[in-house]
Short mmCIF file of N, CA and C in Angstrom, two decimals:
data_model
loop_
_atom_site.label_atom_id
_atom_site.label_comp_id
_atom_site.label_asym_id
_atom_site.label_seq_id
_atom_site.Cartn_x
_atom_site.Cartn_y
_atom_site.Cartn_z
N UNK T 13 88.04 -78.68 30.64
CA UNK T 13 89.12 -77.73 30.50
C UNK T 13 90.46 -78.46 30.46
N UNK T 14 91.38 -77.97 29.60
CA UNK T 14 92.70 -78.58 29.60
C UNK T 14 93.57 -77.92 30.67
N UNK T 15 94.80 -78.38 30.81
CA UNK T 15 95.66 -77.88 31.90
C UNK T 15 95.99 -76.40 31.74
N UNK T 16 96.15 -75.93 30.51
CA UNK T 16 96.43 -74.52 30.29
C UNK T 16 95.23 -73.65 30.69
N UNK T 17 94.05 -74.10 30.32
CA UNK T 17 92.83 -73.38 30.67
C UNK T 17 92.66 -73.35 32.19
N UNK T 18 92.91 -74.49 32.84
CA UNK T 18 92.78 -74.55 34.29
C UNK T 18 93.79 -73.62 34.95
N UNK T 19 95.01 -73.57 34.41
CA UNK T 19 96.04 -72.71 34.96
C UNK T 19 95.61 -71.25 34.89
N UNK T 20 95.10 -70.84 33.74
CA UNK T 20 94.62 -69.47 33.59
C UNK T 20 93.48 -69.20 34.56
N UNK T 21 92.57 -70.15 34.65
CA UNK T 21 91.41 -69.99 35.53
C UNK T 21 91.86 -69.92 36.99
N UNK T 22 92.75 -70.79 37.40
CA UNK T 22 93.22 -70.82 38.78
C UNK T 22 94.01 -69.55 39.09
N UNK T 23 94.87 -69.11 38.18
CA UNK T 23 95.64 -67.90 38.41
C UNK T 23 94.73 -66.69 38.55
N UNK T 24 93.69 -66.62 37.74
CA UNK T 24 92.75 -65.51 37.85
C UNK T 24 92.05 -65.54 39.20
N UNK T 25 91.71 -66.73 39.66
CA UNK T 25 91.01 -66.87 40.94
C UNK T 25 91.93 -66.49 42.09
N UNK T 26 93.18 -66.96 42.06
CA UNK T 26 94.13 -66.69 43.13
C UNK T 26 94.49 -65.22 43.20
N UNK T 27 94.55 -64.58 42.05
CA UNK T 27 95.02 -63.20 42.00
C UNK T 27 94.06 -62.23 42.68
N UNK T 28 92.80 -62.56 42.74
CA UNK T 28 91.82 -61.63 43.30
C UNK T 28 91.33 -60.70 42.21
N UNK T 29 90.15 -60.19 42.38
CA UNK T 29 89.52 -59.41 41.32
C UNK T 29 90.28 -58.14 40.97
N UNK T 30 90.98 -57.52 41.92
CA UNK T 30 91.65 -56.26 41.65
C UNK T 30 92.91 -56.41 40.81
N UNK T 31 93.51 -57.59 40.81
CA UNK T 31 94.78 -57.75 40.11
C UNK T 31 94.69 -58.67 38.89
N UNK T 32 93.49 -58.88 38.39
CA UNK T 32 93.30 -59.76 37.23
C UNK T 32 93.52 -58.94 35.96
N UNK T 33 94.35 -59.45 35.04
CA UNK T 33 94.51 -58.75 33.76
C UNK T 33 93.15 -58.60 33.08
N UNK T 34 92.99 -57.52 32.35
CA UNK T 34 91.72 -57.23 31.69
C UNK T 34 91.18 -58.37 30.87
N UNK T 35 92.06 -59.07 30.18
CA UNK T 35 91.61 -60.17 29.32
C UNK T 35 91.08 -61.36 30.13
N UNK T 36 91.44 -61.43 31.41
CA UNK T 36 90.99 -62.54 32.25
C UNK T 36 89.80 -62.18 33.15
N UNK T 37 89.32 -60.96 33.07
CA UNK T 37 88.19 -60.54 33.91
C UNK T 37 86.96 -61.42 33.70
N UNK T 38 86.55 -61.72 32.46
CA UNK T 38 85.37 -62.57 32.31
C UNK T 38 85.53 -63.94 32.99
N UNK T 39 86.74 -64.48 32.94
CA UNK T 39 87.02 -65.77 33.58
C UNK T 39 86.88 -65.62 35.10
N UNK T 40 87.49 -64.58 35.64
CA UNK T 40 87.44 -64.36 37.09
C UNK T 40 86.01 -64.15 37.57
N UNK T 41 85.24 -63.42 36.80
CA UNK T 41 83.84 -63.18 37.18
C UNK T 41 83.07 -64.49 37.22
N UNK T 42 83.22 -65.29 36.17
CA UNK T 42 82.52 -66.57 36.15
C UNK T 42 82.97 -67.47 37.29
N UNK T 43 84.26 -67.49 37.59
CA UNK T 43 84.75 -68.31 38.70
C UNK T 43 84.13 -67.86 40.03
N UNK T 44 84.04 -66.56 40.21
CA UNK T 44 83.44 -66.03 41.43
C UNK T 44 81.96 -66.42 41.51
N UNK T 45 81.28 -66.32 40.36
CA UNK T 45 79.86 -66.70 40.34
C UNK T 45 79.69 -68.19 40.62
N UNK T 46 80.58 -69.00 40.09
CA UNK T 46 80.52 -70.46 40.34
C UNK T 46 80.70 -70.75 41.82
N UNK T 47 81.71 -70.11 42.42
CA UNK T 47 81.98 -70.38 43.83
C UNK T 47 80.87 -69.89 44.76
N UNK T 48 80.11 -68.91 44.31
CA UNK T 48 79.04 -68.41 45.17
C UNK T 48 77.64 -68.84 44.69
N UNK T 49 77.60 -69.77 43.75
CA UNK T 49 76.29 -70.23 43.26
C UNK T 49 75.55 -70.97 44.37
N UNK T 50 74.26 -70.85 44.34
CA UNK T 50 73.42 -71.40 45.40
C UNK T 50 72.85 -72.77 45.07
N UNK T 51 72.74 -73.09 43.79
CA UNK T 51 72.14 -74.38 43.42
C UNK T 51 73.07 -75.14 42.49
N UNK T 52 72.95 -76.45 42.48
CA UNK T 52 73.76 -77.27 41.57
C UNK T 52 73.47 -76.93 40.09
N UNK T 53 72.23 -76.57 39.79
CA UNK T 53 71.86 -76.23 38.42
C UNK T 53 72.56 -74.95 37.97
N UNK T 54 72.55 -73.95 38.86
CA UNK T 54 73.21 -72.68 38.54
C UNK T 54 74.71 -72.90 38.39
N UNK T 55 75.28 -73.69 39.29
CA UNK T 55 76.71 -73.97 39.22
C UNK T 55 77.05 -74.68 37.92
N UNK T 56 76.26 -75.65 37.52
CA UNK T 56 76.50 -76.39 36.26
C UNK T 56 76.38 -75.45 35.06
N UNK T 57 75.40 -74.56 35.08
CA UNK T 57 75.20 -73.62 33.98
C UNK T 57 76.41 -72.69 33.85
N UNK T 58 76.88 -72.18 34.98
CA UNK T 58 78.03 -71.28 34.98
C UNK T 58 79.32 -72.00 34.58
N UNK T 59 79.49 -73.24 35.05
CA UNK T 59 80.67 -74.02 34.66
C UNK T 59 80.67 -74.28 33.16
N UNK T 60 79.50 -74.53 32.60
CA UNK T 60 79.38 -74.73 31.16
C UNK T 60 79.75 -73.44 30.40
N UNK T 61 79.29 -72.32 30.93
CA UNK T 61 79.61 -71.03 30.32
C UNK T 61 81.12 -70.76 30.36
N UNK T 62 81.75 -71.08 31.48
CA UNK T 62 83.19 -70.92 31.62
C UNK T 62 83.93 -71.83 30.65
N UNK T 63 83.48 -73.05 30.56
CA UNK T 63 84.09 -74.00 29.63
C UNK T 63 84.00 -73.51 28.19
N UNK T 64 82.85 -72.98 27.81
CA UNK T 64 82.66 -72.44 26.45
C UNK T 64 83.60 -71.26 26.20
N UNK T 65 83.73 -70.40 27.20
CA UNK T 65 84.63 -69.25 27.08
C UNK T 65 86.07 -69.69 26.89
N UNK T 66 86.50 -70.67 27.69
CA UNK T 66 87.87 -71.15 27.58
C UNK T 66 88.11 -71.86 26.25
N UNK T 67 87.13 -72.61 25.77
CA UNK T 67 87.24 -73.26 24.47
C UNK T 67 87.36 -72.22 23.37
N UNK T 68 86.55 -71.18 23.43
CA UNK T 68 86.60 -70.11 22.43
C UNK T 68 87.98 -69.47 22.41
N UNK T 69 88.57 -69.24 23.58
CA UNK T 69 89.92 -68.67 23.65
C UNK T 69 90.94 -69.55 22.95
N UNK T 70 90.86 -70.84 23.20
CA UNK T 70 91.81 -71.77 22.57
C UNK T 70 91.61 -71.83 21.06
N UNK T 71 90.36 -71.83 20.61
CA UNK T 71 90.09 -71.86 19.17
C UNK T 71 90.63 -70.61 18.50
N UNK T 72 90.44 -69.46 19.12
CA UNK T 72 90.94 -68.20 18.56
C UNK T 72 92.46 -68.21 18.50
N UNK T 73 93.08 -68.60 19.58
CA UNK T 73 94.55 -68.66 19.63
C UNK T 73 95.08 -69.59 18.55
N UNK T 74 94.48 -70.77 18.45
CA UNK T 74 94.90 -71.73 17.43
C UNK T 74 94.69 -71.20 16.02
N UNK T 75 93.59 -70.54 15.81
CA UNK T 75 93.29 -69.96 14.50
C UNK T 75 94.33 -68.92 14.12
N UNK T 76 94.66 -68.05 15.05
CA UNK T 76 95.64 -67.00 14.76
C UNK T 76 97.02 -67.60 14.48
N UNK T 77 97.40 -68.61 15.24
CA UNK T 77 98.70 -69.26 15.00
C UNK T 77 98.73 -69.94 13.63
N UNK T 78 97.62 -70.50 13.21
CA UNK T 78 97.55 -71.11 11.87
C UNK T 78 97.65 -70.05 10.79
N UNK T 79 97.01 -68.91 10.99
CA UNK T 79 97.11 -67.81 10.02
C UNK T 79 98.57 -67.38 9.89
N UNK T 80 99.23 -67.23 11.02
CA UNK T 80 100.64 -66.82 11.02
C UNK T 80 101.49 -67.86 10.28
N UNK T 81 101.28 -69.11 10.59
CA UNK T 81 102.05 -70.19 9.96
C UNK T 81 101.87 -70.21 8.45
N UNK T 82 100.63 -70.03 8.00
CA UNK T 82 100.34 -70.09 6.57
C UNK T 82 100.75 -68.82 5.82
N UNK T 83 100.75 -67.68 6.51
CA UNK T 83 101.05 -66.42 5.84
C UNK T 83 102.55 -66.13 5.77
N UNK T 84 103.32 -66.66 6.71
CA UNK T 84 104.75 -66.36 6.73
C UNK T 84 105.51 -67.29 5.78
N UNK T 85 106.73 -66.88 5.50
CA UNK T 85 107.56 -67.61 4.54
C UNK T 85 108.54 -68.58 5.20
N UNK T 86 108.70 -68.48 6.53
CA UNK T 86 109.64 -69.37 7.22
C UNK T 86 109.24 -69.48 8.69
N UNK T 87 109.71 -70.54 9.36
CA UNK T 87 109.44 -70.66 10.81
C UNK T 87 110.04 -69.50 11.61
N UNK T 88 111.19 -69.00 11.18
CA UNK T 88 111.82 -67.88 11.87
C UNK T 88 110.94 -66.63 11.79
N UNK T 89 110.40 -66.38 10.61
CA UNK T 89 109.52 -65.24 10.43
C UNK T 89 108.25 -65.41 11.27
N UNK T 90 107.74 -66.61 11.32
CA UNK T 90 106.54 -66.89 12.14
C UNK T 90 106.82 -66.58 13.61
N UNK T 91 107.99 -66.93 14.10
CA UNK T 91 108.34 -66.64 15.50
C UNK T 91 108.42 -65.14 15.74
N UNK T 92 109.01 -64.41 14.79
CA UNK T 92 109.10 -62.95 14.93
C UNK T 92 107.71 -62.33 14.99
N UNK T 93 106.83 -62.81 14.15
CA UNK T 93 105.48 -62.27 14.05
C UNK T 93 104.69 -62.50 15.34
N UNK T 94 105.00 -63.55 16.07
CA UNK T 94 104.25 -63.87 17.29
C UNK T 94 104.65 -63.00 18.47
N UNK T 95 105.75 -62.28 18.36
CA UNK T 95 106.19 -61.43 19.48
C UNK T 95 105.22 -60.26 19.65
N UNK T 96 104.96 -59.88 20.91
CA UNK T 96 103.94 -58.87 21.16
C UNK T 96 104.30 -57.43 20.79
N UNK T 97 105.57 -57.13 20.57
CA UNK T 97 105.93 -55.75 20.25
C UNK T 97 105.68 -55.44 18.78
N UNK T 98 104.98 -54.34 18.54
CA UNK T 98 104.63 -53.96 17.18
C UNK T 98 104.35 -52.47 17.11
N UNK T 99 104.50 -51.92 15.92
CA UNK T 99 104.12 -50.53 15.69
C UNK T 99 103.17 -50.43 14.50
N UNK T 100 102.75 -51.56 13.97
CA UNK T 100 101.97 -51.57 12.74
C UNK T 100 100.48 -51.44 12.89
N UNK T 101 99.99 -51.03 14.05
CA UNK T 101 98.55 -50.98 14.26
C UNK T 101 97.84 -49.86 13.51
N UNK T 102 98.57 -48.94 12.97
CA UNK T 102 97.91 -47.81 12.34
C UNK T 102 97.90 -47.90 10.80
N UNK T 103 98.54 -48.87 10.24
CA UNK T 103 98.60 -48.92 8.79
C UNK T 103 97.29 -49.43 8.19
N UNK T 104 97.04 -49.04 6.97
CA UNK T 104 95.81 -49.41 6.27
C UNK T 104 95.71 -50.93 6.12
N UNK T 105 96.81 -51.57 5.81
CA UNK T 105 96.81 -53.03 5.62
C UNK T 105 96.37 -53.73 6.90
N UNK T 106 96.86 -53.26 8.04
CA UNK T 106 96.48 -53.86 9.32
C UNK T 106 94.97 -53.78 9.53
N UNK T 107 94.43 -52.60 9.32
CA UNK T 107 92.99 -52.42 9.51
C UNK T 107 92.20 -53.34 8.59
N UNK T 108 92.70 -53.50 7.39
CA UNK T 108 92.02 -54.36 6.42
C UNK T 108 92.03 -55.83 6.84
N UNK T 109 93.18 -56.33 7.30
CA UNK T 109 93.24 -57.75 7.68
C UNK T 109 92.52 -58.02 9.00
N UNK T 110 92.54 -57.06 9.92
CA UNK T 110 91.81 -57.24 11.18
C UNK T 110 90.31 -57.33 10.90
N UNK T 111 89.81 -56.45 10.08
CA UNK T 111 88.39 -56.49 9.75
C UNK T 111 88.05 -57.78 9.00
N UNK T 112 88.93 -58.22 8.13
CA UNK T 112 88.71 -59.47 7.40
C UNK T 112 88.66 -60.65 8.37
N UNK T 113 89.57 -60.66 9.34
CA UNK T 113 89.59 -61.73 10.35
C UNK T 113 88.28 -61.71 11.16
N UNK T 114 87.82 -60.51 11.51
CA UNK T 114 86.59 -60.39 12.29
C UNK T 114 85.40 -60.97 11.52
N UNK T 115 85.31 -60.65 10.25
CA UNK T 115 84.19 -61.11 9.43
C UNK T 115 84.29 -62.61 9.13
N UNK T 116 85.47 -63.08 8.83
CA UNK T 116 85.65 -64.45 8.38
C UNK T 116 85.85 -65.46 9.52
N UNK T 117 86.35 -65.01 10.65
CA UNK T 117 86.68 -65.96 11.72
C UNK T 117 85.90 -65.70 13.00
N UNK T 118 86.35 -64.74 13.79
CA UNK T 118 85.76 -64.51 15.11
C UNK T 118 85.41 -63.04 15.28
N UNK T 119 84.15 -62.78 15.47
CA UNK T 119 83.67 -61.42 15.69
C UNK T 119 83.87 -61.06 17.16
N UNK T 120 84.89 -60.28 17.44
CA UNK T 120 85.23 -59.95 18.82
C UNK T 120 84.20 -59.04 19.48
N UNK T 121 83.20 -58.60 18.75
CA UNK T 121 82.11 -57.85 19.37
C UNK T 121 81.21 -58.79 20.19
N UNK T 122 81.28 -60.09 19.90
CA UNK T 122 80.57 -61.07 20.70
C UNK T 122 81.42 -61.35 21.94
N UNK T 123 80.83 -61.28 23.13
CA UNK T 123 81.62 -61.41 24.37
C UNK T 123 82.52 -62.64 24.42
N UNK T 124 82.07 -63.79 23.93
CA UNK T 124 82.91 -64.97 24.08
C UNK T 124 84.12 -64.95 23.15
N UNK T 125 84.13 -64.04 22.17
CA UNK T 125 85.27 -63.94 21.25
C UNK T 125 86.14 -62.71 21.49
N UNK T 126 85.89 -61.99 22.57
CA UNK T 126 86.66 -60.78 22.87
C UNK T 126 88.16 -61.07 22.99
N UNK T 127 88.51 -62.27 23.37
CA UNK T 127 89.94 -62.59 23.54
C UNK T 127 90.71 -62.52 22.23
N UNK T 128 90.01 -62.46 21.11
CA UNK T 128 90.69 -62.31 19.81
C UNK T 128 91.52 -61.04 19.80
N UNK T 129 91.07 -60.03 20.50
CA UNK T 129 91.77 -58.75 20.51
C UNK T 129 93.21 -58.88 20.99
N UNK T 130 93.46 -59.79 21.92
CA UNK T 130 94.82 -59.89 22.47
C UNK T 130 95.81 -60.56 21.52
N UNK T 131 95.32 -61.04 20.38
CA UNK T 131 96.21 -61.67 19.41
C UNK T 131 96.44 -60.83 18.16
N UNK T 132 95.87 -59.64 18.10
CA UNK T 132 95.96 -58.83 16.89
C UNK T 132 97.35 -58.28 16.63
N UNK T 133 98.22 -58.31 17.63
CA UNK T 133 99.60 -57.89 17.38
C UNK T 133 100.23 -58.76 16.29
N UNK T 134 99.77 -60.02 16.20
CA UNK T 134 100.33 -60.91 15.16
C UNK T 134 99.93 -60.42 13.77
N UNK T 135 98.71 -59.94 13.63
CA UNK T 135 98.30 -59.40 12.34
C UNK T 135 99.08 -58.13 12.01
N UNK T 136 99.30 -57.30 13.02
CA UNK T 136 100.10 -56.09 12.81
C UNK T 136 101.53 -56.46 12.40
N UNK T 137 102.08 -57.47 13.05
CA UNK T 137 103.45 -57.89 12.73
C UNK T 137 103.53 -58.49 11.33
N UNK T 138 102.49 -59.20 10.90
CA UNK T 138 102.48 -59.71 9.52
C UNK T 138 102.57 -58.54 8.55
N UNK T 139 101.83 -57.48 8.83
CA UNK T 139 101.88 -56.29 7.98
C UNK T 139 103.25 -55.64 8.02
N UNK T 140 103.84 -55.56 9.22
CA UNK T 140 105.18 -54.97 9.35
C UNK T 140 106.24 -55.78 8.60
N UNK T 141 106.01 -57.07 8.46
CA UNK T 141 106.94 -57.93 7.72
C UNK T 141 106.74 -57.79 6.21
N UNK T 142 105.85 -56.91 5.83
CA UNK T 142 105.53 -56.65 4.41
C UNK T 142 104.98 -57.88 3.70
N UNK T 143 104.25 -58.68 4.42
CA UNK T 143 103.56 -59.81 3.81
C UNK T 143 102.33 -59.23 3.12
N UNK T 144 102.13 -59.56 1.86
CA UNK T 144 101.01 -58.98 1.12
C UNK T 144 99.66 -59.27 1.79
N UNK T 145 98.79 -58.28 1.77
CA UNK T 145 97.46 -58.40 2.36
C UNK T 145 96.73 -59.61 1.79
N UNK T 146 96.84 -59.82 0.50
CA UNK T 146 96.14 -60.96 -0.12
C UNK T 146 96.65 -62.30 0.41
N UNK T 147 97.93 -62.37 0.71
CA UNK T 147 98.48 -63.61 1.28
C UNK T 147 97.92 -63.84 2.69
N UNK T 148 97.84 -62.76 3.48
CA UNK T 148 97.28 -62.87 4.83
C UNK T 148 95.82 -63.28 4.76
N UNK T 149 95.08 -62.64 3.86
CA UNK T 149 93.65 -62.98 3.70
C UNK T 149 93.48 -64.43 3.25
N UNK T 150 94.35 -64.87 2.38
CA UNK T 150 94.29 -66.27 1.93
C UNK T 150 94.53 -67.22 3.10
N UNK T 151 95.48 -66.88 3.97
CA UNK T 151 95.74 -67.70 5.16
C UNK T 151 94.53 -67.70 6.08
N UNK T 152 93.88 -66.55 6.22
CA UNK T 152 92.66 -66.47 7.03
C UNK T 152 91.58 -67.36 6.42
N UNK T 153 91.45 -67.31 5.10
CA UNK T 153 90.45 -68.14 4.42
C UNK T 153 90.69 -69.62 4.68
N UNK T 154 91.95 -70.03 4.67
CA UNK T 154 92.28 -71.44 4.90
C UNK T 154 91.96 -71.87 6.33
N UNK T 155 92.00 -70.93 7.27
CA UNK T 155 91.79 -71.26 8.68
C UNK T 155 90.37 -71.02 9.15
N UNK T 156 89.59 -70.30 8.41
CA UNK T 156 88.26 -69.90 8.90
C UNK T 156 87.34 -71.06 9.19
N UNK T 157 87.46 -72.16 8.46
CA UNK T 157 86.59 -73.30 8.68
C UNK T 157 86.91 -74.05 9.96
N UNK T 158 88.02 -73.73 10.57
CA UNK T 158 88.44 -74.44 11.78
C UNK T 158 87.91 -73.79 13.04
N UNK T 159 87.17 -72.68 12.92
CA UNK T 159 86.75 -71.97 14.12
C UNK T 159 85.79 -72.77 14.98
N UNK T 160 85.08 -73.71 14.39
CA UNK T 160 84.18 -74.52 15.20
C UNK T 160 84.75 -75.91 15.44
N UNK T 161 86.05 -76.06 15.13
CA UNK T 161 86.69 -77.33 15.37
C UNK T 161 86.57 -78.32 14.21
N UNK T 162 85.86 -77.93 13.18
CA UNK T 162 85.68 -78.79 12.01
C UNK T 162 86.07 -78.01 10.77
N UNK T 163 86.49 -78.71 9.76
CA UNK T 163 86.77 -78.05 8.48
C UNK T 163 85.47 -77.87 7.75
N UNK T 164 85.37 -76.76 7.05
CA UNK T 164 84.18 -76.51 6.25
C UNK T 164 84.33 -77.18 4.90
N UNK T 165 83.22 -77.59 4.30
CA UNK T 165 83.30 -78.21 2.97
C UNK T 165 83.73 -77.22 1.92
#
């Protein structure tokens, strides 16, 4: 785990189960299971699962930031798009690019990719900036091969 992942993990642990943000619940649960594991094998298995979850979060975050960078026309626009406030979640274009991202990059129906949901405001903001759907999809296509850490041929 890198320092950011450890920080998230430690903050989730310190906060206690009742005050953990929804997106950090899987991390907190795994940490609790690790701390109460009875055997070294179980602890190693759970630590591996936590590491995979944290890696998936970083890959998703990086993927979304690359999509934003490639789809926007300027660094200033990219910064605006990354802000969490949005009203574009109901437009047809948003639904189209979110589904495209799910199919081409990370299927958030799989538990380890659920954290993708917390980055969808960026896709909504791309739509609000009137960036053409085809441009957003093209950016997704350019980034999709990076989901496993390698470029696709």
